[in-house]
PDB file of N, CA and C in Angstrom:
ATOM      1  N   UNK A   1       0.841  -1.165   0.000  1.00 49.00           N
ATOM      2  CA  UNK A   1       0.000   0.000   0.000  1.00 49.00           C
ATOM      3  C   UNK A   1       0.891   1.235   0.000  1.00 49.00           C
ATOM      4  N   UNK A   2       0.587   2.187  -0.832  1.00 53.00           N
ATOM      5  CA  UNK A   2       1.359   3.413  -0.878  1.00 53.00           C
ATOM      6  C   UNK A   2       1.449   3.947  -2.287  1.00 53.00           C
ATOM      7  N   UNK A   3       2.191   5.015  -2.456  1.00 58.00           N
ATOM      8  CA  UNK A   3       2.329   5.658  -3.755  1.00 58.00           C
ATOM      9  C   UNK A   3       2.946   4.708  -4.771  1.00 58.00           C
ATOM     10  N   UNK A   4       3.947   3.954  -4.358  1.00 66.00           N
ATOM     11  CA  UNK A   4       4.622   3.059  -5.289  1.00 66.00           C
ATOM     12  C   UNK A   4       3.731   1.912  -5.758  1.00 66.00           C
ATOM     13  N   UNK A   5       2.621   1.662  -5.098  1.00 73.00           N
ATOM     14  CA  UNK A   5       1.690   0.603  -5.473  1.00 73.00           C
ATOM     15  C   UNK A   5       0.475   1.142  -6.206  1.00 73.00           C
ATOM     16  N   UNK A   6       0.499   2.415  -6.586  1.00 77.00           N
ATOM     17  CA  UNK A   6      -0.632   2.991  -7.307  1.00 77.00           C
ATOM     18  C   UNK A   6      -1.733   3.513  -6.411  1.00 77.00           C
ATOM     19  N   UNK A   7      -1.464   3.655  -5.128  1.00 80.00           N
ATOM     20  CA  UNK A   7      -2.450   4.174  -4.196  1.00 80.00           C
ATOM     21  C   UNK A   7      -1.946   5.519  -3.671  1.00 80.00           C
ATOM     22  N   UNK A   8      -2.390   6.620  -4.270  1.00 83.00           N
ATOM     23  CA  UNK A   8      -1.887   7.929  -3.826  1.00 83.00           C
ATOM     24  C   UNK A   8      -2.366   8.268  -2.420  1.00 83.00           C
ATOM     25  N   UNK A   9      -1.607   9.094  -1.748  1.00 86.00           N
ATOM     26  CA  UNK A   9      -1.988   9.570  -0.426  1.00 86.00           C
ATOM     27  C   UNK A   9      -3.093  10.601  -0.616  1.00 86.00           C
ATOM     28  N   UNK A  10      -4.248  10.356  -0.021  1.00 91.00           N
ATOM     29  CA  UNK A  10      -5.404  11.220  -0.201  1.00 91.00           C
ATOM     30  C   UNK A  10      -5.527  12.263   0.905  1.00 91.00           C
ATOM     31  N   UNK A  11      -5.034  11.944   2.105  1.00 94.00           N
ATOM     32  CA  UNK A  11      -5.166  12.838   3.243  1.00 94.00           C
ATOM     33  C   UNK A  11      -4.189  12.393   4.327  1.00 94.00           C
ATOM     34  N   UNK A  12      -3.696  13.344   5.101  1.00 95.00           N
ATOM     35  CA  UNK A  12      -2.815  13.027   6.212  1.00 95.00           C
ATOM     36  C   UNK A  12      -3.524  13.420   7.503  1.00 95.00           C
ATOM     37  N   UNK A  13      -3.545  12.501   8.451  1.00 95.00           N
ATOM     38  CA  UNK A  13      -4.129  12.745   9.759  1.00 95.00           C
ATOM     39  C   UNK A  13      -2.978  12.836  10.753  1.00 95.00           C
ATOM     40  N   UNK A  14      -2.974  13.899  11.574  1.00 93.00           N
ATOM     41  CA  UNK A  14      -1.895  14.053  12.541  1.00 93.00           C
ATOM     42  C   UNK A  14      -2.446  14.582  13.854  1.00 93.00           C
ATOM     43  N   UNK A  15      -1.652  14.492  14.920  1.00 90.00           N
ATOM     44  CA  UNK A  15      -2.055  15.023  16.222  1.00 90.00           C
ATOM     45  C   UNK A  15      -1.257  16.286  16.512  1.00 90.00           C
ATOM     46  N   UNK A  16      -1.639  16.997  17.557  1.00 83.00           N
ATOM     47  CA  UNK A  16      -0.927  18.212  17.917  1.00 83.00           C
ATOM     48  C   UNK A  16       0.487  17.923  18.397  1.00 83.00           C
ATOM     49  N   UNK A  17       0.814  16.654  18.609  1.00 85.00           N
ATOM     50  CA  UNK A  17       2.171  16.289  19.018  1.00 85.00           C
ATOM     51  C   UNK A  17       3.157  16.438  17.865  1.00 85.00           C
ATOM     52  N   UNK A  18       2.675  16.460  16.635  1.00 91.00           N
ATOM     53  CA  UNK A  18       3.520  16.567  15.444  1.00 91.00           C
ATOM     54  C   UNK A  18       3.048  17.705  14.546  1.00 91.00           C
ATOM     55  N   UNK A  19       3.141  18.942  14.992  1.00 89.00           N
ATOM     56  CA  UNK A  19       2.599  20.062  14.211  1.00 89.00           C
ATOM     57  C   UNK A  19       3.298  20.278  12.875  1.00 89.00           C
ATOM     58  N   UNK A  20       4.527  19.824  12.722  1.00 94.00           N
ATOM     59  CA  UNK A  20       5.260  19.996  11.471  1.00 94.00           C
ATOM     60  C   UNK A  20       4.637  19.203  10.329  1.00 94.00           C
ATOM     61  N   UNK A  21       3.835  18.200  10.639  1.00 95.00           N
ATOM     62  CA  UNK A  21       3.195  17.386   9.598  1.00 95.00           C
ATOM     63  C   UNK A  21       2.313  18.256   8.703  1.00 95.00           C
ATOM     64  N   UNK A  22       1.632  19.240   9.293  1.00 94.00           N
ATOM     65  CA  UNK A  22       0.775  20.132   8.510  1.00 94.00           C
ATOM     66  C   UNK A  22       1.597  20.911   7.491  1.00 94.00           C
ATOM     67  N   UNK A  23       2.783  21.363   7.868  1.00 96.00           N
ATOM     68  CA  UNK A  23       3.648  22.096   6.936  1.00 96.00           C
ATOM     69  C   UNK A  23       4.084  21.215   5.769  1.00 96.00           C
ATOM     70  N   UNK A  24       4.443  19.984   6.076  1.00 95.00           N
ATOM     71  CA  UNK A  24       4.875  19.053   5.024  1.00 95.00           C
ATOM     72  C   UNK A  24       3.714  18.739   4.084  1.00 95.00           C
ATOM     73  N   UNK A  25       2.549  18.446   4.648  1.00 95.00           N
ATOM     74  CA  UNK A  25       1.375  18.148   3.824  1.00 95.00           C
ATOM     75  C   UNK A  25       1.011  19.340   2.950  1.00 95.00           C
ATOM     76  N   UNK A  26       1.039  20.525   3.526  1.00 95.00           N
ATOM     77  CA  UNK A  26       0.728  21.734   2.768  1.00 95.00           C
ATOM     78  C   UNK A  26       1.730  21.927   1.636  1.00 95.00           C
ATOM     79  N   UNK A  27       2.995  21.699   1.918  1.00 96.00           N
ATOM     80  CA  UNK A  27       4.047  21.849   0.907  1.00 96.00           C
ATOM     81  C   UNK A  27       3.790  20.941  -0.302  1.00 96.00           C
ATOM     82  N   UNK A  28       3.302  19.730  -0.047  1.00 94.00           N
ATOM     83  CA  UNK A  28       3.060  18.784  -1.132  1.00 94.00           C
ATOM     84  C   UNK A  28       1.631  18.817  -1.659  1.00 94.00           C
ATOM     85  N   UNK A  29       0.812  19.753  -1.148  1.00 95.00           N
ATOM     86  CA  UNK A  29      -0.557  19.887  -1.639  1.00 95.00           C
ATOM     87  C   UNK A  29      -1.470  18.743  -1.223  1.00 95.00           C
ATOM     88  N   UNK A  30      -1.183  18.129  -0.085  1.00 95.00           N
ATOM     89  CA  UNK A  30      -1.987  17.010   0.408  1.00 95.00           C
ATOM     90  C   UNK A  30      -2.925  17.532   1.498  1.00 95.00           C
ATOM     91  N   UNK A  31      -4.217  17.247   1.415  1.00 96.00           N
ATOM     92  CA  UNK A  31      -5.131  17.669   2.475  1.00 96.00           C
ATOM     93  C   UNK A  31      -4.723  17.042   3.815  1.00 96.00           C
ATOM     94  N   UNK A  32      -4.970  17.766   4.908  1.00 95.00           N
ATOM     95  CA  UNK A  32      -4.598  17.247   6.221  1.00 95.00           C
ATOM     96  C   UNK A  32      -5.626  17.654   7.257  1.00 95.00           C
ATOM     97  N   UNK A  33      -5.740  16.854   8.300  1.00 95.00           N
ATOM     98  CA  UNK A  33      -6.658  17.129   9.398  1.00 95.00           C
ATOM     99  C   UNK A  33      -5.956  16.816  10.716  1.00 95.00           C
ATOM    100  N   UNK A  34      -6.388  17.514  11.762  1.00 91.00           N
ATOM    101  CA  UNK A  34      -5.863  17.255  13.102  1.00 91.00           C
ATOM    102  C   UNK A  34      -6.769  16.233  13.779  1.00 91.00           C
ATOM    103  N   UNK A  35      -6.166  15.203  14.336  1.00 91.00           N
ATOM    104  CA  UNK A  35      -6.890  14.216  15.144  1.00 91.00           C
ATOM    105  C   UNK A  35      -6.740  14.664  16.584  1.00 91.00           C
ATOM    106  N   UNK A  36      -7.811  15.205  17.159  1.00 83.00           N
ATOM    107  CA  UNK A  36      -7.753  15.809  18.488  1.00 83.00           C
ATOM    108  C   UNK A  36      -7.771  14.709  19.542  1.00 83.00           C
ATOM    109  N   UNK A  37      -6.687  14.581  20.304  1.00 85.00           N
ATOM    110  CA  UNK A  37      -6.582  13.508  21.290  1.00 85.00           C
ATOM    111  C   UNK A  37      -6.718  14.012  22.722  1.00 85.00           C
ATOM    112  N   UNK A  38      -7.019  15.291  22.899  1.00 82.00           N
ATOM    113  CA  UNK A  38      -7.194  15.834  24.236  1.00 82.00           C
ATOM    114  C   UNK A  38      -8.677  15.874  24.589  1.00 82.00           C
ATOM    115  N   UNK A  39      -8.991  15.941  25.873  1.00 86.00           N
ATOM    116  CA  UNK A  39     -10.392  16.000  26.286  1.00 86.00           C
ATOM    117  C   UNK A  39     -11.094  17.237  25.729  1.00 86.00           C
ATOM    118  N   UNK A  40     -12.399  17.148  25.610  1.00 85.00           N
ATOM    119  CA  UNK A  40     -13.200  18.268  25.110  1.00 85.00           C
ATOM    120  C   UNK A  40     -13.057  19.495  26.007  1.00 85.00           C
ATOM    121  N   UNK A  41     -12.804  19.288  27.282  1.00 86.00           N
ATOM    122  CA  UNK A  41     -12.609  20.417  28.196  1.00 86.00           C
ATOM    123  C   UNK A  41     -11.422  21.265  27.765  1.00 86.00           C
ATOM    124  N   UNK A  42     -10.334  20.617  27.386  1.00 86.00           N
ATOM    125  CA  UNK A  42      -9.140  21.336  26.945  1.00 86.00           C
ATOM    126  C   UNK A  42      -9.446  22.104  25.662  1.00 86.00           C
ATOM    127  N   UNK A  43     -10.153  21.480  24.746  1.00 84.00           N
ATOM    128  CA  UNK A  43     -10.536  22.154  23.511  1.00 84.00           C
ATOM    129  C   UNK A  43     -11.372  23.393  23.828  1.00 84.00           C
ATOM    130  N   UNK A  44     -12.314  23.270  24.757  1.00 87.00           N
ATOM    131  CA  UNK A  44     -13.156  24.400  25.140  1.00 87.00           C
ATOM    132  C   UNK A  44     -12.330  25.535  25.744  1.00 87.00           C
ATOM    133  N   UNK A  45     -11.355  25.195  26.575  1.00 87.00           N
ATOM    134  CA  UNK A  45     -10.484  26.219  27.166  1.00 87.00           C
ATOM    135  C   UNK A  45      -9.683  26.924  26.079  1.00 87.00           C
ATOM    136  N   UNK A  46      -9.090  26.166  25.168  1.00 87.00           N
ATOM    137  CA  UNK A  46      -8.335  26.772  24.066  1.00 87.00           C
ATOM    138  C   UNK A  46      -9.232  27.714  23.256  1.00 87.00           C
ATOM    139  N   UNK A  47     -10.423  27.224  22.927  1.00 88.00           N
ATOM    140  CA  UNK A  47     -11.343  28.024  22.112  1.00 88.00           C
ATOM    141  C   UNK A  47     -11.672  29.341  22.809  1.00 88.00           C
ATOM    142  N   UNK A  48     -12.044  29.275  24.081  1.00 89.00           N
ATOM    143  CA  UNK A  48     -12.404  30.491  24.823  1.00 89.00           C
ATOM    144  C   UNK A  48     -11.211  31.429  24.947  1.00 89.00           C
ATOM    145  N   UNK A  49     -10.031  30.863  25.127  1.00 87.00           N
ATOM    146  CA  UNK A  49      -8.841  31.711  25.241  1.00 87.00           C
ATOM    147  C   UNK A  49      -8.629  32.503  23.949  1.00 87.00           C
ATOM    148  N   UNK A  50      -8.671  31.814  22.820  1.00 89.00           N
ATOM    149  CA  UNK A  50      -8.351  32.469  21.554  1.00 89.00           C
ATOM    150  C   UNK A  50      -9.479  33.342  21.011  1.00 89.00           C
ATOM    151  N   UNK A  51     -10.713  33.125  21.449  1.00 89.00           N
ATOM    152  CA  UNK A  51     -11.822  33.878  20.870  1.00 89.00           C
ATOM    153  C   UNK A  51     -12.558  34.805  21.825  1.00 89.00           C
ATOM    154  N   UNK A  52     -12.187  34.848  23.101  1.00 89.00           N
ATOM    155  CA  UNK A  52     -12.901  35.801  23.942  1.00 89.00           C
ATOM    156  C   UNK A  52     -12.231  36.124  25.275  1.00 89.00           C
ATOM    157  N   UNK A  53     -11.495  35.222  25.860  1.00 89.00           N
ATOM    158  CA  UNK A  53     -10.975  35.456  27.201  1.00 89.00           C
ATOM    159  C   UNK A  53      -9.472  35.724  27.245  1.00 89.00           C
ATOM    160  N   UNK A  54      -8.803  35.840  26.108  1.00 89.00           N
ATOM    161  CA  UNK A  54      -7.349  35.999  26.126  1.00 89.00           C
ATOM    162  C   UNK A  54      -6.902  37.269  26.840  1.00 89.00           C
ATOM    163  N   UNK A  55      -7.611  38.362  26.674  1.00 90.00           N
ATOM    164  CA  UNK A  55      -7.235  39.603  27.344  1.00 90.00           C
ATOM    165  C   UNK A  55      -7.320  39.488  28.857  1.00 90.00           C
ATOM    166  N   UNK A  56      -8.399  38.885  29.353  1.00 88.00           N
ATOM    167  CA  UNK A  56      -8.569  38.691  30.786  1.00 88.00           C
ATOM    168  C   UNK A  56      -7.475  37.782  31.340  1.00 88.00           C
ATOM    169  N   UNK A  57      -7.207  36.702  30.670  1.00 87.00           N
ATOM    170  CA  UNK A  57      -6.190  35.753  31.128  1.00 87.00           C
ATOM    171  C   UNK A  57      -4.806  36.388  31.087  1.00 87.00           C
ATOM    172  N   UNK A  58      -4.482  37.063  30.001  1.00 89.00           N
ATOM    173  CA  UNK A  58      -3.156  37.684  29.886  1.00 89.00           C
ATOM    174  C   UNK A  58      -2.951  38.784  30.928  1.00 89.00           C
ATOM    175  N   UNK A  59      -4.016  39.476  31.285  1.00 90.00           N
ATOM    176  CA  UNK A  59      -3.864  40.556  32.260  1.00 90.00           C
ATOM    177  C   UNK A  59      -3.662  40.038  33.686  1.00 90.00           C
ATOM    178  N   UNK A  60      -3.831  38.731  33.892  1.00 90.00           N
ATOM    179  CA  UNK A  60      -3.650  38.147  35.224  1.00 90.00           C
ATOM    180  C   UNK A  60      -2.604  37.029  35.233  1.00 90.00           C
ATOM    181  N   UNK A  61      -1.669  37.044  34.305  1.00 87.00           N
ATOM    182  CA  UNK A  61      -0.674  35.961  34.238  1.00 87.00           C
ATOM    183  C   UNK A  61       0.221  35.908  35.465  1.00 87.00           C
ATOM    184  N   UNK A  62       0.367  37.004  36.178  1.00 91.00           N
ATOM    185  CA  UNK A  62       1.194  37.009  37.389  1.00 91.00           C
ATOM    186  C   UNK A  62       0.436  36.553  38.627  1.00 91.00           C
ATOM    187  N   UNK A  63      -0.833  36.231  38.469  1.00 91.00           N
ATOM    188  CA  UNK A  63      -1.665  35.774  39.584  1.00 91.00           C
ATOM    189  C   UNK A  63      -2.271  34.416  39.231  1.00 91.00           C
ATOM    190  N   UNK A  64      -1.529  33.322  39.433  1.00 87.00           N
ATOM    191  CA  UNK A  64      -2.012  32.006  39.012  1.00 87.00           C
ATOM    192  C   UNK A  64      -3.267  31.529  39.732  1.00 87.00           C
ATOM    193  N   UNK A  65      -3.617  32.147  40.852  1.00 91.00           N
ATOM    194  CA  UNK A  65      -4.830  31.733  41.555  1.00 91.00           C
ATOM    195  C   UNK A  65      -6.055  32.558  41.153  1.00 91.00           C
ATOM    196  N   UNK A  66      -5.881  33.453  40.164  1.00 92.00           N
ATOM    197  CA  UNK A  66      -7.013  34.269  39.697  1.00 92.00           C
ATOM    198  C   UNK A  66      -8.096  33.343  39.135  1.00 92.00           C
ATOM    199  N   UNK A  67      -9.336  33.466  39.637  1.00 92.00           N
ATOM    200  CA  UNK A  67     -10.407  32.580  39.169  1.00 92.00           C
ATOM    201  C   UNK A  67     -10.951  33.008  37.802  1.00 92.00           C
ATOM    202  N   UNK A  68     -11.186  32.028  36.974  1.00 89.00           N
ATOM    203  CA  UNK A  68     -11.772  32.247  35.647  1.00 89.00           C
ATOM    204  C   UNK A  68     -13.018  31.376  35.551  1.00 89.00           C
ATOM    205  N   UNK A  69     -14.114  31.959  35.153  1.00 89.00           N
ATOM    206  CA  UNK A  69     -15.346  31.198  34.940  1.00 89.00           C
ATOM    207  C   UNK A  69     -15.654  31.205  33.456  1.00 89.00           C
ATOM    208  N   UNK A  70     -15.438  30.073  32.824  1.00 88.00           N
ATOM    209  CA  UNK A  70     -15.743  29.904  31.402  1.00 88.00           C
ATOM    210  C   UNK A  70     -17.112  29.245  31.270  1.00 88.00           C
ATOM    211  N   UNK A  71     -17.868  29.586  30.242  1.00 87.00           N
ATOM    212  CA  UNK A  71     -19.195  29.004  30.063  1.00 87.00           C
ATOM    213  C   UNK A  71     -19.145  27.473  30.022  1.00 87.00           C
ATOM    214  N   UNK A  72     -20.056  26.842  30.735  1.00 85.00           N
ATOM    215  CA  UNK A  72     -20.236  25.392  30.744  1.00 85.00           C
ATOM    216  C   UNK A  72     -19.056  24.614  31.330  1.00 85.00           C
ATOM    217  N   UNK A  73     -18.196  25.285  32.092  1.00 86.00           N
ATOM    218  CA  UNK A  73     -17.083  24.613  32.752  1.00 86.00           C
ATOM    219  C   UNK A  73     -17.084  25.004  34.223  1.00 86.00           C
ATOM    220  N   UNK A  74     -16.511  24.159  35.069  1.00 89.00           N
ATOM    221  CA  UNK A  74     -16.388  24.551  36.469  1.00 89.00           C
ATOM    222  C   UNK A  74     -15.378  25.690  36.602  1.00 89.00           C
ATOM    223  N   UNK A  75     -15.395  26.414  37.721  1.00 89.00           N
ATOM    224  CA  UNK A  75     -14.424  27.492  37.900  1.00 89.00           C
ATOM    225  C   UNK A  75     -12.987  26.965  37.788  1.00 89.00           C
ATOM    226  N   UNK A  76     -12.155  27.735  37.137  1.00 88.00           N
ATOM    227  CA  UNK A  76     -10.752  27.363  36.924  1.00 88.00           C
ATOM    228  C   UNK A  76      -9.858  28.457  37.476  1.00 88.00           C
ATOM    229  N   UNK A  77      -8.591  28.146  37.617  1.00 88.00           N
ATOM    230  CA  UNK A  77      -7.595  29.151  37.977  1.00 88.00           C
ATOM    231  C   UNK A  77      -6.591  29.228  36.850  1.00 88.00           C
ATOM    232  N   UNK A  78      -6.039  30.430  36.643  1.00 80.00           N
ATOM    233  CA  UNK A  78      -5.089  30.611  35.572  1.00 80.00           C
ATOM    234  C   UNK A  78      -3.902  29.697  35.764  1.00 80.00           C
TER     235      UNK A  78
END
């Protein structure tokens, strides 16, 4: 199975542990997807950080016990 057997690579699946795979796939024009192996809670935290709470979190980076309440999650600390 593989390119040498007449079966072209149609898509590359990778995890966040190997982020360079996306660069290689992009370079060769191969579609790629991330296989998310972390809990949904972590995904929700990342999403909220990048789309709405980054300013609040960044303004309290020197206070690791600062409480953060994200929607649909229990209270967290920075």
